[in-house]
Short mmCIF file of C-alpha atoms in Angstrom, two decimals:
data_model
loop_
_atom_site.label_atom_id
_atom_site.label_comp_id
_atom_site.label_asym_id
_atom_site.label_seq_id
_atom_site.Cartn_x
_atom_site.Cartn_y
_atom_site.Cartn_z
CA MET L 1 1.81 -67.97 -23.11
CA ALA L 2 1.50 -69.53 -19.69
CA THR L 3 -2.15 -70.24 -20.41
CA LYS L 4 -1.23 -72.14 -23.60
CA LYS L 5 1.37 -74.22 -21.69
CA LYS L 6 -1.20 -75.09 -19.04
CA ALA L 7 -3.68 -76.12 -21.73
CA LYS L 8 -1.09 -78.34 -23.42
CA LYS L 9 -0.23 -79.99 -20.10
CA LYS L 10 -3.90 -80.57 -19.42
CA VAL L 11 -4.35 -82.23 -22.81
CA ALA L 12 -1.24 -84.37 -22.21
CA ARG L 13 -2.60 -85.47 -18.84
CA LYS L 14 -5.93 -86.41 -20.45
CA LYS L 15 -4.17 -88.46 -23.13
CA THR L 16 -2.11 -90.24 -20.47
CA ALA L 17 -5.27 -90.94 -18.49
CA VAL L 18 -7.01 -92.32 -21.59
CA ARG L 19 -4.05 -94.59 -22.32
CA ARG L 20 -4.07 -95.80 -18.72
CA VAL L 21 -7.81 -96.54 -18.87
CA LYS L 22 -7.36 -98.45 -22.10
CA LYS L 23 -4.46 -100.36 -20.65
CA GLU L 24 -6.41 -101.26 -17.54
CA ALA L 25 -9.71 -102.01 -19.33
CA PRO L 26 -11.29 -105.20 -17.98
CA LYS L 27 -10.91 -108.35 -20.03
CA ASN L 28 -13.80 -109.51 -22.16
CA ALA L 29 -15.49 -112.89 -21.73
CA PHE L 30 -16.21 -115.67 -24.19
CA TYR L 31 -19.31 -117.83 -23.68
CA ALA L 32 -20.25 -120.88 -25.74
CA GLN L 33 -22.88 -123.61 -25.69
CA SER L 34 -21.81 -127.19 -26.36
CA GLY L 35 -23.37 -130.50 -27.29
CA GLY L 36 -27.08 -131.27 -27.27
CA VAL L 37 -29.05 -128.26 -26.11
CA THR L 38 -31.74 -128.30 -23.43
CA ALA L 39 -34.92 -126.51 -22.40
CA VAL L 40 -32.93 -124.43 -19.90
CA ILE L 41 -29.41 -123.92 -21.29
CA ASN L 42 -30.39 -120.39 -22.31
CA ALA L 43 -31.25 -119.69 -18.68
CA SER L 44 -27.57 -120.34 -17.91
CA ALA L 45 -26.62 -117.97 -20.73
CA ALA L 46 -28.85 -115.30 -19.16
CA GLY L 47 -27.15 -115.93 -15.81
CA VAL L 48 -23.70 -115.44 -17.36
CA ILE L 49 -24.55 -112.33 -19.39
CA GLU L 50 -26.65 -110.52 -16.78
CA THR L 51 -24.09 -111.14 -14.03
CA ALA L 52 -21.27 -109.93 -16.28
CA ARG L 53 -23.27 -106.78 -17.09
CA ASN L 54 -23.66 -106.15 -13.38
CA ASN L 55 -19.88 -106.31 -12.98
CA LYS L 56 -18.65 -104.06 -15.81
CA ASN L 57 -15.69 -102.94 -13.75
CA LYS L 58 -14.45 -106.55 -13.74
CA ILE L 59 -15.64 -107.93 -17.09
CA GLY L 60 -15.88 -106.03 -20.37
CA LYS L 61 -18.08 -107.38 -23.11
CA VAL L 62 -19.43 -110.91 -23.34
CA TYR L 63 -18.78 -112.46 -26.74
CA ALA L 64 -20.65 -115.66 -27.58
CA GLY L 65 -19.34 -118.32 -29.92
CA ARG L 66 -21.59 -118.83 -32.91
CA ASN L 67 -22.19 -122.60 -32.92
CA GLY L 68 -20.17 -123.27 -29.81
CA ILE L 69 -16.41 -123.70 -29.74
CA ILE L 70 -16.38 -123.61 -33.54
CA GLY L 71 -17.23 -119.92 -33.21
CA ALA L 72 -13.97 -119.40 -31.32
CA LEU L 73 -11.86 -121.40 -33.77
CA SER L 74 -13.32 -119.62 -36.79
CA GLU L 75 -13.38 -116.24 -35.00
CA ASP L 76 -17.13 -116.09 -35.50
CA LEU L 77 -18.04 -114.17 -32.37
CA ILE L 78 -21.35 -112.62 -31.36
CA ASP L 79 -21.46 -109.32 -29.48
CA THR L 80 -24.08 -109.85 -26.76
CA SER L 81 -23.83 -106.18 -25.74
CA LYS L 82 -25.97 -105.46 -28.81
CA GLU L 83 -28.89 -107.27 -27.19
CA SER L 84 -31.35 -105.42 -24.98
CA ALA L 85 -31.78 -106.24 -21.31
CA ALA L 86 -35.28 -107.50 -22.13
CA ALA L 87 -33.96 -109.89 -24.80
CA ILE L 88 -31.34 -111.36 -22.47
CA LYS L 89 -33.94 -111.72 -19.72
CA ALA L 90 -36.23 -113.56 -22.17
CA LEU L 91 -33.51 -116.19 -22.65
CA ARG L 92 -34.56 -117.55 -19.28
CA HIS L 93 -37.81 -118.88 -20.76
CA THR L 94 -36.53 -119.72 -24.26
CA PRO L 95 -35.45 -123.29 -25.15
CA SER L 96 -32.58 -124.51 -27.34
CA GLY L 97 -29.25 -122.72 -27.83
CA ALA L 98 -29.68 -119.03 -28.61
CA PHE L 99 -26.15 -118.74 -30.03
CA GLY L 100 -25.98 -122.15 -31.67
CA SER L 101 -24.22 -125.23 -30.33
CA CYS L 102 -22.06 -127.98 -31.82
CA ARG L 103 -20.73 -131.45 -31.23
CA TYR L 104 -17.04 -130.82 -31.60
CA LYS L 105 -14.41 -132.22 -29.28
CA LEU L 106 -10.94 -130.76 -29.38
CA LYS L 107 -8.32 -133.45 -29.76
CA SER L 108 -5.36 -133.77 -27.45
CA LEU L 109 -2.63 -131.15 -27.56
CA GLU L 110 -0.29 -133.72 -29.11
CA ALA L 111 -2.80 -134.56 -31.86
CA ASN L 112 -3.76 -131.01 -32.79
CA ARG L 113 -1.78 -128.27 -31.11
CA ARG L 114 -2.81 -125.80 -33.81
CA GLU L 115 -6.44 -125.73 -32.60
CA TYR L 116 -5.41 -124.72 -29.10
CA GLU L 117 -3.00 -122.11 -30.42
CA ARG L 118 -5.82 -120.75 -32.54
CA LEU L 119 -8.12 -120.40 -29.52
CA ILE L 120 -5.50 -118.41 -27.66
CA GLU L 121 -4.86 -116.26 -30.72
CA VAL L 122 -8.56 -115.40 -30.97
CA PHE L 123 -8.85 -114.74 -27.25
CA GLU L 124 -5.79 -112.46 -27.28
CA ALA L 125 -6.96 -110.61 -30.40
CA HIS L 126 -10.28 -109.78 -28.73
CA ASN L 127 -8.92 -109.15 -25.22
CA ILE L 128 -10.73 -112.19 -23.84
CA GLY L 129 -9.62 -113.26 -20.40
CA TYR L 130 -12.62 -115.35 -19.34
CA PHE L 131 -13.87 -118.55 -20.96
CA PHE L 132 -17.31 -119.84 -19.93
CA TYR L 133 -18.12 -123.16 -21.58
CA ASN L 134 -21.67 -124.43 -21.06
CA GLY L 135 -21.98 -128.17 -21.61
CA GLY L 136 -21.41 -131.73 -20.44
CA GLY L 137 -18.41 -133.98 -19.93
CA ASP L 138 -16.65 -133.29 -23.23
CA SER L 139 -16.89 -129.53 -22.80
CA ALA L 140 -15.56 -129.86 -19.24
CA ASP L 141 -12.54 -131.62 -20.74
CA THR L 142 -12.05 -128.85 -23.31
CA CYS L 143 -12.40 -126.19 -20.63
CA HIS L 144 -9.79 -127.92 -18.49
CA LYS L 145 -7.33 -128.20 -21.37
CA VAL L 146 -7.71 -124.55 -22.31
CA SER L 147 -7.11 -123.43 -18.72
CA MET L 148 -3.88 -125.41 -18.53
CA LEU L 149 -2.57 -124.59 -21.98
CA SER L 150 -3.28 -120.87 -22.00
CA GLU L 151 -0.90 -120.39 -19.08
CA LYS L 152 1.86 -122.26 -20.89
CA MET L 153 1.29 -120.24 -24.04
CA GLY L 154 1.77 -116.95 -22.24
CA TYR L 155 -1.82 -115.71 -22.33
CA PRO L 156 -3.63 -116.89 -19.16
CA VAL L 157 -7.38 -117.41 -19.50
CA GLN L 158 -9.71 -118.16 -16.62
CA ALA L 159 -11.77 -121.12 -17.79
CA ILE L 160 -15.00 -121.90 -15.95
CA HIS L 161 -17.26 -124.77 -16.94
CA VAL L 162 -21.02 -124.20 -16.69
CA PRO L 163 -22.71 -127.60 -16.14
CA LYS L 164 -25.41 -128.75 -18.56
CA THR L 165 -26.57 -132.15 -19.71
CA VAL L 166 -29.92 -133.87 -19.91
CA ASP L 167 -28.09 -137.15 -19.22
CA ASN L 168 -27.38 -136.03 -15.63
CA ASP L 169 -24.04 -137.81 -15.76
CA LEU L 170 -21.58 -135.14 -14.58
CA PRO L 171 -19.83 -136.10 -11.32
CA ILE L 172 -19.74 -134.19 -8.01
CA THR L 173 -22.76 -131.95 -8.75
CA ASP L 174 -26.03 -133.29 -7.30
CA ASN L 175 -27.70 -132.94 -10.69
CA CYS L 176 -27.15 -131.24 -14.03
CA PRO L 177 -29.27 -128.34 -15.31
CA GLY L 178 -31.38 -129.66 -18.17
CA PHE L 179 -32.10 -132.98 -16.51
CA GLY L 180 -34.95 -131.87 -14.26
CA SER L 181 -36.99 -130.60 -17.21
CA VAL L 182 -36.38 -133.73 -19.30
CA ALA L 183 -37.33 -135.86 -16.31
CA LYS L 184 -40.54 -133.87 -15.89
CA TYR L 185 -41.40 -134.27 -19.59
CA ILE L 186 -40.81 -138.03 -19.56
CA ALA L 187 -42.71 -138.55 -16.30
CA VAL L 188 -45.70 -136.54 -17.56
CA SER L 189 -45.66 -138.12 -21.04
CA THR L 190 -45.44 -141.64 -19.63
CA ARG L 191 -48.36 -140.99 -17.30
CA GLU L 192 -50.53 -139.42 -20.00
CA ALA L 193 -49.76 -142.12 -22.60
CA SER L 194 -50.47 -144.80 -20.00
CA PHE L 195 -53.91 -143.33 -19.36
CA ASP L 196 -54.54 -143.49 -23.11
CA VAL L 197 -53.40 -147.12 -23.40
CA GLN L 198 -55.46 -148.19 -20.40
CA SER L 199 -58.61 -146.77 -21.95
CA MET L 200 -58.08 -148.77 -25.18
CA ALA L 201 -56.57 -151.95 -23.78
CA LYS L 202 -59.74 -154.05 -23.83
CA THR L 203 -59.94 -154.19 -27.63
CA SER L 204 -56.75 -152.52 -28.86
CA THR L 205 -53.24 -151.55 -27.70
CA LYS L 206 -52.04 -153.27 -24.55
CA VAL L 207 -48.40 -152.17 -24.41
CA PHE L 208 -46.94 -148.70 -24.97
CA VAL L 209 -43.17 -148.32 -25.45
CA ILE L 210 -41.35 -144.99 -25.17
CA GLU L 211 -37.64 -144.63 -25.96
CA VAL L 212 -35.65 -141.98 -24.11
CA MET L 213 -32.11 -140.63 -24.24
CA GLY L 214 -29.28 -142.08 -22.19
CA ARG L 215 -26.31 -143.90 -23.71
CA HIS L 216 -24.67 -145.21 -20.55
CA ALA L 217 -26.65 -143.70 -17.70
CA GLY L 218 -30.34 -144.43 -17.08
CA TRP L 219 -31.32 -141.23 -15.30
CA ILE L 220 -33.89 -140.19 -17.91
CA ALA L 221 -35.36 -143.68 -18.14
CA ALA L 222 -35.69 -143.69 -14.36
CA ALA L 223 -37.82 -140.55 -14.59
CA GLY L 224 -40.47 -142.63 -16.34
CA GLY L 225 -40.95 -144.42 -13.04
CA LEU L 226 -42.21 -141.20 -11.46
CA ALA L 227 -45.33 -141.51 -13.61
CA SER L 228 -46.58 -144.14 -11.19
CA SER L 229 -47.34 -143.03 -7.64
CA GLU L 230 -49.39 -144.19 -4.67
CA ASP L 231 -52.43 -142.16 -5.72
CA THR L 232 -51.95 -142.95 -9.45
CA PRO L 233 -50.52 -146.48 -9.77
CA ILE L 234 -49.42 -147.43 -13.29
CA PRO L 235 -47.80 -150.73 -14.42
CA ILE L 236 -44.41 -149.64 -15.79
CA VAL L 237 -41.31 -151.56 -16.88
CA ILE L 238 -38.06 -149.60 -17.12
CA LEU L 239 -35.04 -150.77 -19.11
CA PHE L 240 -31.79 -149.20 -17.89
CA PRO L 241 -28.36 -149.11 -19.61
CA GLU L 242 -26.88 -150.14 -16.25
CA VAL L 243 -28.80 -153.46 -16.34
CA LYS L 244 -27.93 -156.09 -18.96
CA PHE L 245 -31.01 -156.86 -21.01
CA ASP L 246 -32.53 -160.27 -20.28
CA GLN L 247 -35.14 -160.92 -22.97
CA LYS L 248 -36.79 -163.88 -21.26
CA LYS L 249 -37.08 -162.08 -17.95
CA PHE L 250 -38.36 -158.92 -19.61
CA LEU L 251 -41.08 -160.67 -21.60
CA ALA L 252 -42.23 -162.55 -18.53
CA ARG L 253 -42.56 -159.27 -16.63
CA VAL L 254 -44.57 -157.60 -19.40
CA ASP L 255 -46.84 -160.62 -19.75
CA GLN L 256 -47.43 -160.67 -16.01
CA LEU L 257 -48.41 -157.00 -15.88
CA VAL L 258 -50.71 -157.17 -18.89
CA LYS L 259 -52.54 -160.20 -17.49
CA LYS L 260 -52.92 -158.44 -14.14
CA HIS L 261 -53.76 -154.90 -15.24
CA GLY L 262 -54.81 -155.31 -18.84
CA TYR L 263 -51.95 -153.13 -20.11
CA CYS L 264 -48.48 -151.79 -19.27
CA SER L 265 -45.98 -149.14 -20.38
CA VAL L 266 -42.30 -149.70 -21.12
CA VAL L 267 -39.67 -146.97 -20.81
CA VAL L 268 -36.50 -148.00 -22.63
CA SER L 269 -33.22 -146.10 -22.66
CA GLU L 270 -31.49 -145.84 -26.03
CA GLY L 271 -28.38 -147.31 -24.42
CA VAL L 272 -29.89 -150.62 -23.28
CA HIS L 273 -27.61 -153.48 -24.32
CA TRP L 274 -27.44 -157.24 -24.54
CA PRO L 275 -25.26 -159.23 -22.11
CA ASP L 276 -22.41 -159.22 -24.63
CA GLY L 277 -22.35 -155.40 -24.67
CA ARG L 278 -24.09 -154.83 -28.01
CA PHE L 279 -26.74 -152.11 -27.97
CA LEU L 280 -30.29 -153.22 -28.75
CA ALA L 281 -30.25 -150.66 -31.55
CA GLU L 282 -26.90 -149.60 -32.96
CA SER L 283 -25.99 -148.39 -36.43
CA ASP L 284 -22.65 -148.29 -38.18
CA ARG L 285 -22.75 -144.49 -38.18
CA LYS L 286 -20.71 -142.48 -35.67
CA ASP L 287 -21.40 -139.07 -34.18
CA ALA L 288 -18.88 -136.20 -33.97
CA PHE L 289 -17.38 -137.69 -30.82
CA GLY L 290 -16.90 -141.15 -32.34
CA HIS L 291 -19.85 -142.68 -30.48
CA ALA L 292 -22.08 -145.20 -32.24
CA GLN L 293 -25.31 -143.57 -33.38
CA LEU L 294 -28.19 -144.93 -31.31
CA GLY L 295 -31.93 -144.88 -31.85
CA GLY L 296 -34.41 -147.64 -32.51
CA ALA L 297 -34.52 -149.46 -29.17
CA ALA L 298 -38.26 -148.82 -28.99
CA THR L 299 -38.90 -150.59 -32.28
CA VAL L 300 -36.80 -153.58 -31.17
CA ILE L 301 -38.78 -153.87 -27.93
CA ALA L 302 -42.14 -153.34 -29.65
CA GLU L 303 -41.38 -156.01 -32.25
CA MET L 304 -40.31 -158.37 -29.49
CA VAL L 305 -43.53 -157.82 -27.51
CA GLY L 306 -45.63 -158.32 -30.61
CA SER L 307 -43.90 -161.39 -32.01
CA GLU L 308 -43.22 -163.20 -28.72
CA LEU L 309 -46.30 -162.26 -26.67
CA GLY L 310 -48.77 -161.38 -29.40
CA TYR L 311 -49.78 -158.10 -27.74
CA LYS L 312 -50.75 -155.19 -29.91
CA ASN L 313 -48.52 -152.26 -29.08
CA HIS L 314 -47.48 -148.75 -30.01
CA TRP L 315 -44.11 -147.12 -29.63
CA ALA L 316 -42.72 -143.57 -29.60
CA VAL L 317 -39.30 -141.94 -29.50
CA ALA L 318 -39.12 -138.85 -27.30
CA ASP L 319 -35.96 -137.69 -29.11
CA TYR L 320 -35.67 -133.87 -29.43
CA LEU L 321 -39.12 -133.36 -27.88
CA GLN L 322 -37.87 -134.35 -24.44
CA ARG L 323 -35.03 -131.84 -24.35
CA SER L 324 -36.79 -128.92 -26.07
CA ALA L 325 -40.07 -128.88 -24.13
CA ARG L 326 -39.67 -125.52 -22.39
CA HIS L 327 -43.45 -125.21 -21.98
CA ILE L 328 -43.35 -127.89 -19.30
CA ALA L 329 -39.94 -127.13 -17.80
CA SER L 330 -39.29 -127.69 -14.11
CA LYS L 331 -39.00 -124.43 -12.16
CA THR L 332 -36.34 -126.04 -10.00
CA ASP L 333 -34.36 -126.78 -13.14
CA VAL L 334 -34.74 -123.26 -14.55
CA ASP L 335 -33.60 -121.73 -11.26
CA MET L 336 -30.58 -124.02 -11.08
CA ALA L 337 -29.58 -123.35 -14.69
CA TYR L 338 -29.62 -119.61 -14.12
CA ALA L 339 -27.77 -119.97 -10.81
CA MET L 340 -24.97 -121.99 -12.45
CA GLY L 341 -24.43 -119.28 -15.08
CA LYS L 342 -24.43 -116.57 -12.43
CA ALA L 343 -22.08 -118.53 -10.17
CA ALA L 344 -19.62 -119.15 -13.02
CA VAL L 345 -19.10 -115.41 -13.46
CA GLN L 346 -18.85 -114.82 -9.72
CA LEU L 347 -16.22 -117.54 -9.42
CA ALA L 348 -14.21 -116.00 -12.26
CA ILE L 349 -14.35 -112.56 -10.65
CA LYS L 350 -13.03 -114.07 -7.43
CA GLY L 351 -10.05 -115.43 -9.34
CA HIS L 352 -11.01 -119.09 -9.68
CA ASN L 353 -9.82 -121.05 -12.69
CA ALA L 354 -10.41 -124.56 -14.06
CA VAL L 355 -13.50 -125.09 -11.90
CA MET L 356 -17.21 -125.78 -12.27
CA PRO L 357 -20.03 -124.47 -10.06
CA THR L 358 -22.11 -127.33 -8.67
CA VAL L 359 -25.50 -127.99 -7.15
CA ASP L 360 -24.99 -129.17 -3.57
CA ARG L 361 -28.11 -130.73 -2.04
CA ILE L 362 -28.66 -129.88 1.61
CA SER L 363 -31.93 -131.73 2.26
CA ASN L 364 -34.85 -133.46 0.51
CA LYS L 365 -37.71 -132.45 2.78
CA PRO L 366 -37.83 -129.54 2.55
CA PHE L 367 -35.73 -129.48 -0.61
CA LYS L 368 -32.76 -127.18 -0.15
CA TRP L 369 -29.58 -126.70 -2.12
CA LYS L 370 -26.66 -124.32 -2.49
CA VAL L 371 -23.97 -123.52 -5.03
CA GLY L 372 -20.71 -125.43 -4.60
CA ILE L 373 -17.50 -125.69 -6.57
CA ALA L 374 -15.57 -128.58 -8.15
CA PRO L 375 -12.12 -128.71 -9.81
CA LEU L 376 -12.30 -129.63 -13.51
CA SER L 377 -9.56 -132.18 -12.99
CA LYS L 378 -12.16 -134.27 -11.15
CA VAL L 379 -15.01 -133.54 -13.56
CA ALA L 380 -13.53 -134.01 -17.04
CA ASN L 381 -14.00 -137.46 -18.57
CA VAL L 382 -15.85 -138.85 -15.55
CA GLU L 383 -19.36 -140.28 -16.06
CA LYS L 384 -21.87 -140.64 -13.20
CA MET L 385 -24.12 -143.69 -13.50
CA MET L 386 -27.31 -144.55 -11.68
CA PRO L 387 -26.45 -145.92 -8.21
CA ASN L 388 -27.38 -149.57 -7.66
CA ASN L 389 -29.69 -148.63 -4.79
CA PHE L 390 -31.76 -146.45 -7.17
CA ILE L 391 -32.82 -149.51 -9.20
CA THR L 392 -35.17 -152.17 -7.82
CA SER L 393 -33.78 -155.67 -7.29
CA ASP L 394 -35.64 -157.04 -10.32
CA GLY L 395 -33.94 -154.42 -12.52
CA PHE L 396 -37.21 -153.00 -13.89
CA GLY L 397 -38.09 -150.11 -11.58
CA ILE L 398 -36.92 -147.32 -9.30
CA THR L 399 -36.57 -147.44 -5.52
CA LYS L 400 -37.91 -144.99 -2.95
CA LYS L 401 -34.40 -143.57 -2.65
CA CYS L 402 -34.40 -142.76 -6.36
CA ARG L 403 -37.88 -141.27 -6.16
CA ASP L 404 -36.88 -139.05 -3.22
CA TYR L 405 -33.87 -137.85 -5.22
CA MET L 406 -35.81 -137.10 -8.41
CA LEU L 407 -39.13 -135.64 -7.26
CA PRO L 408 -37.69 -132.28 -6.08
CA LEU L 409 -35.98 -131.85 -9.45
CA ILE L 410 -39.22 -131.90 -11.46
CA LYS L 411 -41.27 -129.74 -9.12
CA GLY L 412 -42.62 -126.31 -9.90
CA GLU L 413 -43.86 -124.72 -13.11
CA ASP L 414 -42.18 -121.84 -14.91
CA TYR L 415 -44.36 -121.27 -17.94
CA PRO L 416 -43.15 -119.02 -20.76
CA PRO L 417 -45.39 -116.15 -21.88
CA TYR L 418 -47.99 -117.12 -24.50
CA LYS L 419 -49.35 -115.32 -27.54
CA ASP L 420 -52.19 -116.61 -29.72
CA GLY L 421 -52.02 -119.93 -27.90
CA LEU L 422 -48.30 -120.46 -28.55
CA PRO L 423 -45.27 -119.88 -26.32
CA LYS L 424 -43.48 -116.62 -27.13
CA TYR L 425 -39.73 -117.19 -27.37
CA VAL L 426 -36.98 -114.69 -28.11
CA ARG L 427 -34.70 -114.72 -31.16
CA LEU L 428 -31.56 -112.68 -30.66
CA LYS L 429 -29.98 -110.40 -33.27
CA ASN L 430 -26.62 -112.16 -32.84
CA VAL L 431 -24.56 -109.31 -34.28
CA ALA L 432 -21.13 -110.47 -35.41
CA VAL L 433 -17.90 -109.04 -34.02
CA ALA L 434 -15.45 -107.73 -36.64
CA LYS L 435 -12.72 -110.27 -37.38
CA LYS L 436 -9.07 -109.41 -36.77
CA LEU L 437 -7.25 -112.58 -37.80
CA LYS L 438 -6.69 -114.68 -40.90
CA LYS L 439 -9.23 -117.34 -41.79
CA PHE L 440 -8.91 -120.67 -39.99
CA THR L 441 -10.47 -123.85 -41.33
CA VAL L 442 -12.13 -126.06 -38.70
#
């Protein structure tokens, strides 16, 4: 009889222990990718997931949002624990967004409280206590709002923003993961195309025009200036969004370079505008954030060069190629992207909330940097433009200061593995998590 009582007590103790373990189970994490993807955003994802896996006593599972924040609103979550360690590691050399991204900006709390309530409902239903949002300025804003609102709604969530944007326009951080690889692609492409044009200039094309991304900030356009160096001089004209476009001055500069060198290359940012503020190329269409759809600046410039100067020319739009070119990614950029994902998890474990890990530059020569931290209140809705002292006085080139800033960011190669002459990238299984709530229409 006594033996049976002891056995029952033992079973009761085990059940109590199980309940206690369940009660004290670490919170899960939600990770999502936002906005235009990059060649290295998946490296940040690998940094988040691998670091979380190494801290299972602090963080449970990592759920990813299928197609960004929409995945949270629609409760379309991906269980990353179903992916092998090798698959997650391979994210480091795979471009684009492995879980899908979206251009979707949450409105203000006053305009759409239901969306925020829905996020908290989903997080609570899946025991999510950490929110890692990988993106640019708009995602930093969303991350900040969620961190503030979750506390008020009685379900605190630690929200950490993971910096990413090819535009390089986030404040406080020295640079944004994604930019270094785009800069490398544009610098290399401008140099190679310029060699091509030079070889044909005597009887054919004399001006090559390449259009790059950058609505308000000319960081990517500036990278085209790196194509020309002391040992490889190339006549290049850069058109920045920060400099009002002066057609007469521009044409005179192109004409001067062609007469002197026989050819020239023009790097034009999509956001270049006339003195009255109108973009050189702007359509009536709007994107998901309400911004005017851009694209076509290269054709405007090429037509201008042809009709006004009579020079035969060719133009190209780098478009998605510049941000997806993982085969030529900067090693510095890959390392930084991974480090930002890793740091985000470490900051969360330490109890930080509403912050973003940053790249803090220590020195240029030798290039050294460390991980810093910035409050989202100073990051959200703030855009970092090209400093005036990075642009030459004539408005068409980059200064030594700009060159010294950019060169370390494009250095180093981090080639993906190849098979049959093509890069071998990973495709995840992206197994869905069972839904627990009613359907929500986004």
